[in-house]
Short mmCIF file of C-alpha atoms in Angstrom, two decimals:
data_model
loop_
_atom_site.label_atom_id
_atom_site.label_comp_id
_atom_site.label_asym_id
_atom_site.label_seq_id
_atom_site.Cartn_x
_atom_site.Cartn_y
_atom_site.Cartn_z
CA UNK A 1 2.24 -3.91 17.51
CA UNK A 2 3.50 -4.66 14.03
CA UNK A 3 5.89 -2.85 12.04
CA UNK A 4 7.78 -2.66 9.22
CA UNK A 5 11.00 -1.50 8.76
CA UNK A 6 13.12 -1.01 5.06
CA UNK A 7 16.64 0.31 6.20
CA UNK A 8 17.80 0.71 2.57
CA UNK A 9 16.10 4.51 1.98
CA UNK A 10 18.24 4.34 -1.76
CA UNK A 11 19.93 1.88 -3.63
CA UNK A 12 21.87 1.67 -7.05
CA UNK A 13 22.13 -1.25 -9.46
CA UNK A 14 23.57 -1.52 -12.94
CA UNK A 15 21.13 -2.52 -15.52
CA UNK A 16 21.26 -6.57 -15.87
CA UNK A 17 22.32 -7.41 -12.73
CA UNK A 18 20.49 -8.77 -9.52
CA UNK A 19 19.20 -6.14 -6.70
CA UNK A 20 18.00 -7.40 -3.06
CA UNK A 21 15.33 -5.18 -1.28
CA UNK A 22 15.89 -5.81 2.42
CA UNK A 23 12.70 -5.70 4.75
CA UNK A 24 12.49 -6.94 8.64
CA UNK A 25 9.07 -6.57 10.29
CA UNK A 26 7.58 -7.11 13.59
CA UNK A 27 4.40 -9.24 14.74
CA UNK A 28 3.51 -11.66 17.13
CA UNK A 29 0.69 -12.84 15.18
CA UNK A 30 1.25 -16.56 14.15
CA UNK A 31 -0.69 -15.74 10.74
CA UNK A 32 0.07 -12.97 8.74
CA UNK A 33 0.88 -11.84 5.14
CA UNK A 34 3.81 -9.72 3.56
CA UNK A 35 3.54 -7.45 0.29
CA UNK A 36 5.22 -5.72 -2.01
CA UNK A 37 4.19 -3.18 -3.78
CA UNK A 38 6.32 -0.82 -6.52
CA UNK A 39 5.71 2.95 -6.66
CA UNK A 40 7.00 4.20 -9.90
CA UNK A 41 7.41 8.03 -10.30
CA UNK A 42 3.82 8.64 -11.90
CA UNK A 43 2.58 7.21 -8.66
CA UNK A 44 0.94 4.62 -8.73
CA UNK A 45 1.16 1.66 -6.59
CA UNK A 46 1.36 -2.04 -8.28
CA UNK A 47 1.24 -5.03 -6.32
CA UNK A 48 4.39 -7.42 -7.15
CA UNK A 49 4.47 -10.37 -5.38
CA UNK A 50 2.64 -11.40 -2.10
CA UNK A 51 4.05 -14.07 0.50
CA UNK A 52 1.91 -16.27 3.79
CA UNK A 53 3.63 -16.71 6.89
CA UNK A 54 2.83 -20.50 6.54
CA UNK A 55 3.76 -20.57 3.10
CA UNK A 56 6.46 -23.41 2.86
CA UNK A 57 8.34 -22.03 -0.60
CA UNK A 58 9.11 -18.52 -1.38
CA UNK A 59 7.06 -16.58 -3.56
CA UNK A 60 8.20 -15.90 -7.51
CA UNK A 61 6.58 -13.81 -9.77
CA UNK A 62 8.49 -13.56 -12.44
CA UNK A 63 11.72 -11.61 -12.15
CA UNK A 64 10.74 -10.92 -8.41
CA UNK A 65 10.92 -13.39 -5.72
CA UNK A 66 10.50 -13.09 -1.90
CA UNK A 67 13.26 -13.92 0.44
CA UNK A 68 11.59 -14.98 3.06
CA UNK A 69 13.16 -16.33 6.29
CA UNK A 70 10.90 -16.31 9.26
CA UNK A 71 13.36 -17.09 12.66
CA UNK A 72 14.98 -13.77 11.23
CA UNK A 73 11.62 -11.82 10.21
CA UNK A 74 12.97 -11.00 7.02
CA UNK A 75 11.09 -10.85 3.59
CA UNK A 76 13.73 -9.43 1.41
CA UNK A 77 12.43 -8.88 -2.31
CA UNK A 78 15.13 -10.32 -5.12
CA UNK A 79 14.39 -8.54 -8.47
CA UNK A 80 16.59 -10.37 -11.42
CA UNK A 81 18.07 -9.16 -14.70
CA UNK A 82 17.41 -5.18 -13.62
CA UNK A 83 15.54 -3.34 -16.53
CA UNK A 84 15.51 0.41 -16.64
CA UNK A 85 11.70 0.32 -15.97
CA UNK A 86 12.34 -1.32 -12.79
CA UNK A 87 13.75 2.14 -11.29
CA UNK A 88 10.99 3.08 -8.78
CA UNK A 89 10.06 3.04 -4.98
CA UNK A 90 9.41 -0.01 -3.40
CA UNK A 91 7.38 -0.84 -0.39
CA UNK A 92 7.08 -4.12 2.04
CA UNK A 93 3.92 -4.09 3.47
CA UNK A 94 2.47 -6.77 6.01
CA UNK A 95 -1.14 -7.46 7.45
CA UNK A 96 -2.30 -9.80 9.70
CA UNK A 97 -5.66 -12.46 10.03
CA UNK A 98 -7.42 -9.84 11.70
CA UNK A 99 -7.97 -7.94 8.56
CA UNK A 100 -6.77 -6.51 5.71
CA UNK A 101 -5.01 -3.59 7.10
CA UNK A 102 -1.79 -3.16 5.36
CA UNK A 103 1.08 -1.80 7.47
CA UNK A 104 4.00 -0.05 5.39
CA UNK A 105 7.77 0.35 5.99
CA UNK A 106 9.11 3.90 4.49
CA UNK A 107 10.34 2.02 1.28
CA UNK A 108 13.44 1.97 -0.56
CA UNK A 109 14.22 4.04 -3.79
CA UNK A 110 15.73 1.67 -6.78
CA UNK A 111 17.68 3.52 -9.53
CA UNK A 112 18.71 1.23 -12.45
CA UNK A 113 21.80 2.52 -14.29
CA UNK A 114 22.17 1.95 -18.03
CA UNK B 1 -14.56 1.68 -15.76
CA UNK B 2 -11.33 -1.19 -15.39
CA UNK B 3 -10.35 -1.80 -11.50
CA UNK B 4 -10.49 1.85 -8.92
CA UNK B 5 -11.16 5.15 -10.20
CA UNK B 6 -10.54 7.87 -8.02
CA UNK B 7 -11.56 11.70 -8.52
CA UNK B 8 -10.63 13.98 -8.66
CA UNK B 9 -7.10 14.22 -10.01
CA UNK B 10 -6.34 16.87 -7.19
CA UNK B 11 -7.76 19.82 -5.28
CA UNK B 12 -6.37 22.65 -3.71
CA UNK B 13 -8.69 23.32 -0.82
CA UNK B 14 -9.19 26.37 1.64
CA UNK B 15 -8.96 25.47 5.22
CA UNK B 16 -12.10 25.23 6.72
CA UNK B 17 -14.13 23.18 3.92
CA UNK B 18 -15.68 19.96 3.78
CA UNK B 19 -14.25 17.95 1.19
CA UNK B 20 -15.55 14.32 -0.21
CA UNK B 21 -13.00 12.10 -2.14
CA UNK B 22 -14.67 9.68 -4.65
CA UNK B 23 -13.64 5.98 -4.96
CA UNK B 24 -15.05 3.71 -7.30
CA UNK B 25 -13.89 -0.25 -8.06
CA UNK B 26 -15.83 -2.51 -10.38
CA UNK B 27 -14.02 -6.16 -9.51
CA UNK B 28 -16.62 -6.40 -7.26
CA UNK B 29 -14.25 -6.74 -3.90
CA UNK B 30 -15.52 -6.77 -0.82
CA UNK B 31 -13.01 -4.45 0.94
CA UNK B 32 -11.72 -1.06 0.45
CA UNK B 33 -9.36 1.09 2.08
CA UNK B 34 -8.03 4.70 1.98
CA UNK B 35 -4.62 5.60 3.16
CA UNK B 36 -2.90 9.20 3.11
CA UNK B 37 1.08 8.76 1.75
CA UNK B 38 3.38 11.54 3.16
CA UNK B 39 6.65 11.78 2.47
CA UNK B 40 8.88 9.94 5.09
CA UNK B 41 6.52 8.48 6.12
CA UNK B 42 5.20 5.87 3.99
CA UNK B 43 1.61 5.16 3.67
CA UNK B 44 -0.90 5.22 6.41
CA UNK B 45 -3.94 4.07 6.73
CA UNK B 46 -7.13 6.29 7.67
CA UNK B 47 -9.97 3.93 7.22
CA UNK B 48 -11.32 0.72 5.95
CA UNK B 49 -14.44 -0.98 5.03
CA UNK B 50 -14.32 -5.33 5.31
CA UNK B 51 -17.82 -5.43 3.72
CA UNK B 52 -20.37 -3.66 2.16
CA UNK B 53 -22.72 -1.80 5.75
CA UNK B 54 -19.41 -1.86 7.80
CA UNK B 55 -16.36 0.57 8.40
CA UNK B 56 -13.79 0.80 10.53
CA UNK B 57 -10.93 2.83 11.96
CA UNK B 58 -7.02 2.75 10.64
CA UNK B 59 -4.26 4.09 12.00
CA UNK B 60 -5.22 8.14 11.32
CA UNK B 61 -8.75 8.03 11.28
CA UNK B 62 -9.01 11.80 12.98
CA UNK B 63 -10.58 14.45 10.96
CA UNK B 64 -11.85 11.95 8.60
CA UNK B 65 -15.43 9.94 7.83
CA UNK B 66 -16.13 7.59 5.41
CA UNK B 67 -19.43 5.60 4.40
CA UNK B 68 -19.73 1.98 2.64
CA UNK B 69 -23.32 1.98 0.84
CA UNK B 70 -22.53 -0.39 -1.84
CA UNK B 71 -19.57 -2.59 -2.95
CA UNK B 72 -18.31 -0.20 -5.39
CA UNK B 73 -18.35 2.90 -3.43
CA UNK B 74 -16.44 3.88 -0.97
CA UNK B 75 -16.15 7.90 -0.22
CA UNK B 76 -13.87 9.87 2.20
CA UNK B 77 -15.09 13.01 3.30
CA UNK B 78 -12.89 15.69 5.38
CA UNK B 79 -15.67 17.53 7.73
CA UNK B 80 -13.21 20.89 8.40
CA UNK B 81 -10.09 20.48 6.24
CA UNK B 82 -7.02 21.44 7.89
CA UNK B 83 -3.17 22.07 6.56
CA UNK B 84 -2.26 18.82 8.04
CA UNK B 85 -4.50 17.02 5.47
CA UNK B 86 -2.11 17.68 2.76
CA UNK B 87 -1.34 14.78 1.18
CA UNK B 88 -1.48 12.18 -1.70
CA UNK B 89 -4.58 9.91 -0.59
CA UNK B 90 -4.77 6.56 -2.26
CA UNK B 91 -7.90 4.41 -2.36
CA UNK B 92 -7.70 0.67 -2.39
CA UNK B 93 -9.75 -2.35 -2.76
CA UNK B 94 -9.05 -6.17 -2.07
CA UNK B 95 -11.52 -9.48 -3.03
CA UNK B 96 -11.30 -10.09 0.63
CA UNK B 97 -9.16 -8.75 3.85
CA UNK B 98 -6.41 -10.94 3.22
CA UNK B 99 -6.21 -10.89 -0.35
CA UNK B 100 -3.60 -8.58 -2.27
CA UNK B 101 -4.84 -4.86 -2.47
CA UNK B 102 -4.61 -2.86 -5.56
CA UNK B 103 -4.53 1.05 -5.76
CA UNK B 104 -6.24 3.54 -7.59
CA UNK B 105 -4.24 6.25 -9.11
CA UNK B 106 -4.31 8.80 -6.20
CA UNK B 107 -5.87 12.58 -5.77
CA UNK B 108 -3.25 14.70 -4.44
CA UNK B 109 -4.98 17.34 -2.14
CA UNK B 110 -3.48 20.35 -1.20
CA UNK B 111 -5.29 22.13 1.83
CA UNK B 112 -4.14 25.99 2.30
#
């Protein structure tokens, strides 16, 4: 079974500076894909940045890139130069080739301080 | 109408009722999805639709139906809501199953 797991249920950064996002997950599927998505306090959910298991470079979008290191199962999100906006919840989310079913850790809340 | 509408808003529903939840995209993708997000637990999916004719089951299907007449369309209907059902439900669409899914806003339901 897959799963998802963010360890990190808060986290504090000071405006400017780098945060990392940690996420492990869990497949045995040789094909799959890993999302992230950002949940700010009015709710809604925006896609970020989205990475392929056989993808050989990590993903950048941006100010976010993807971490991504598969012997350890990690796909840790990097968000540069922190901006007050960026407080929010963030999710890792991973599906496999059998469809688009997205599988979601509990996510990690990121407060930016000023 | 610009990417997934979803309506309504909220609801505060009596136990017992049948309910529908309306989910509408117009980027013409051929999947859609509707997950329930509770807190501590993340969000979860209920059910999903690959293509337009087709549906199938998520991880908490129970208690819920859903129907996939068109592309656009994609409704969730609680037969007998329950207390359990509380939740913020979130619609999504995707071009295809393995493409990046984006949201609607959400209808927070509120079963007593």
């Amino acid at each position: 079974a897959q799963k998802i797991t963010q360890t990190q249920p808060g986290m504090f950064v000071q405006e400017k500076e780098a945060v990392t996002l940690d996420c492990t997950y869990d497949t045995s599927d040789p094909s799959y894909g890993l999302f992230w998505y950002k949940q700010p306090s009015s709710g809604e959910m925006i896609f970020l940045i989205y990475q392929g298991s056989y993808d050989q470079q990590n993903a950048t979008e941006g100010r976010y890139s993807l971490n991504f290191q598969k012997a350890r199962k990690s796909a840790n999100l990097v968000i540069s130069a922190s901006q007050l906006g960026d407080s929010a919840m963030y999710f890792c989310a991973m599906n496999n080739n059998q469809g688009g079913k997205l599988i979601f850790g509990q996510g990690t809340e990121l407060s930016v301080k000023p | 109408i610009a990417g997934i509408t979803q309506a309504p808003t909220s609801q505060i529903l009596a136990a017992g009722r049948r309910m529908t939840l309306r989910c509408t995209q117009d980027m013409r993708h051929n999947a859609m999805y509707w997950y329930r997000q509770d807190l501590g637990l993340g969000l979860r999916l209920i059910h999903y639709s690959n293509t337009a004719g087709t549906t199938g089951k998520g991880e908490v299907p129970d208690g819920y139906s859903v129907s996939r007449a068109n592309t656009d369309d994609f409704p969730l209907t609680l037969a007998s809501a329950v207390p359990s059902q509380t939740s913020v439900y979130f619609c999504a669409s995707s071009l295809d199953r393995n493409n990046e899914q984006f949201f609607g806003p959400g209808t927070r339901l509120t079963v007593l």
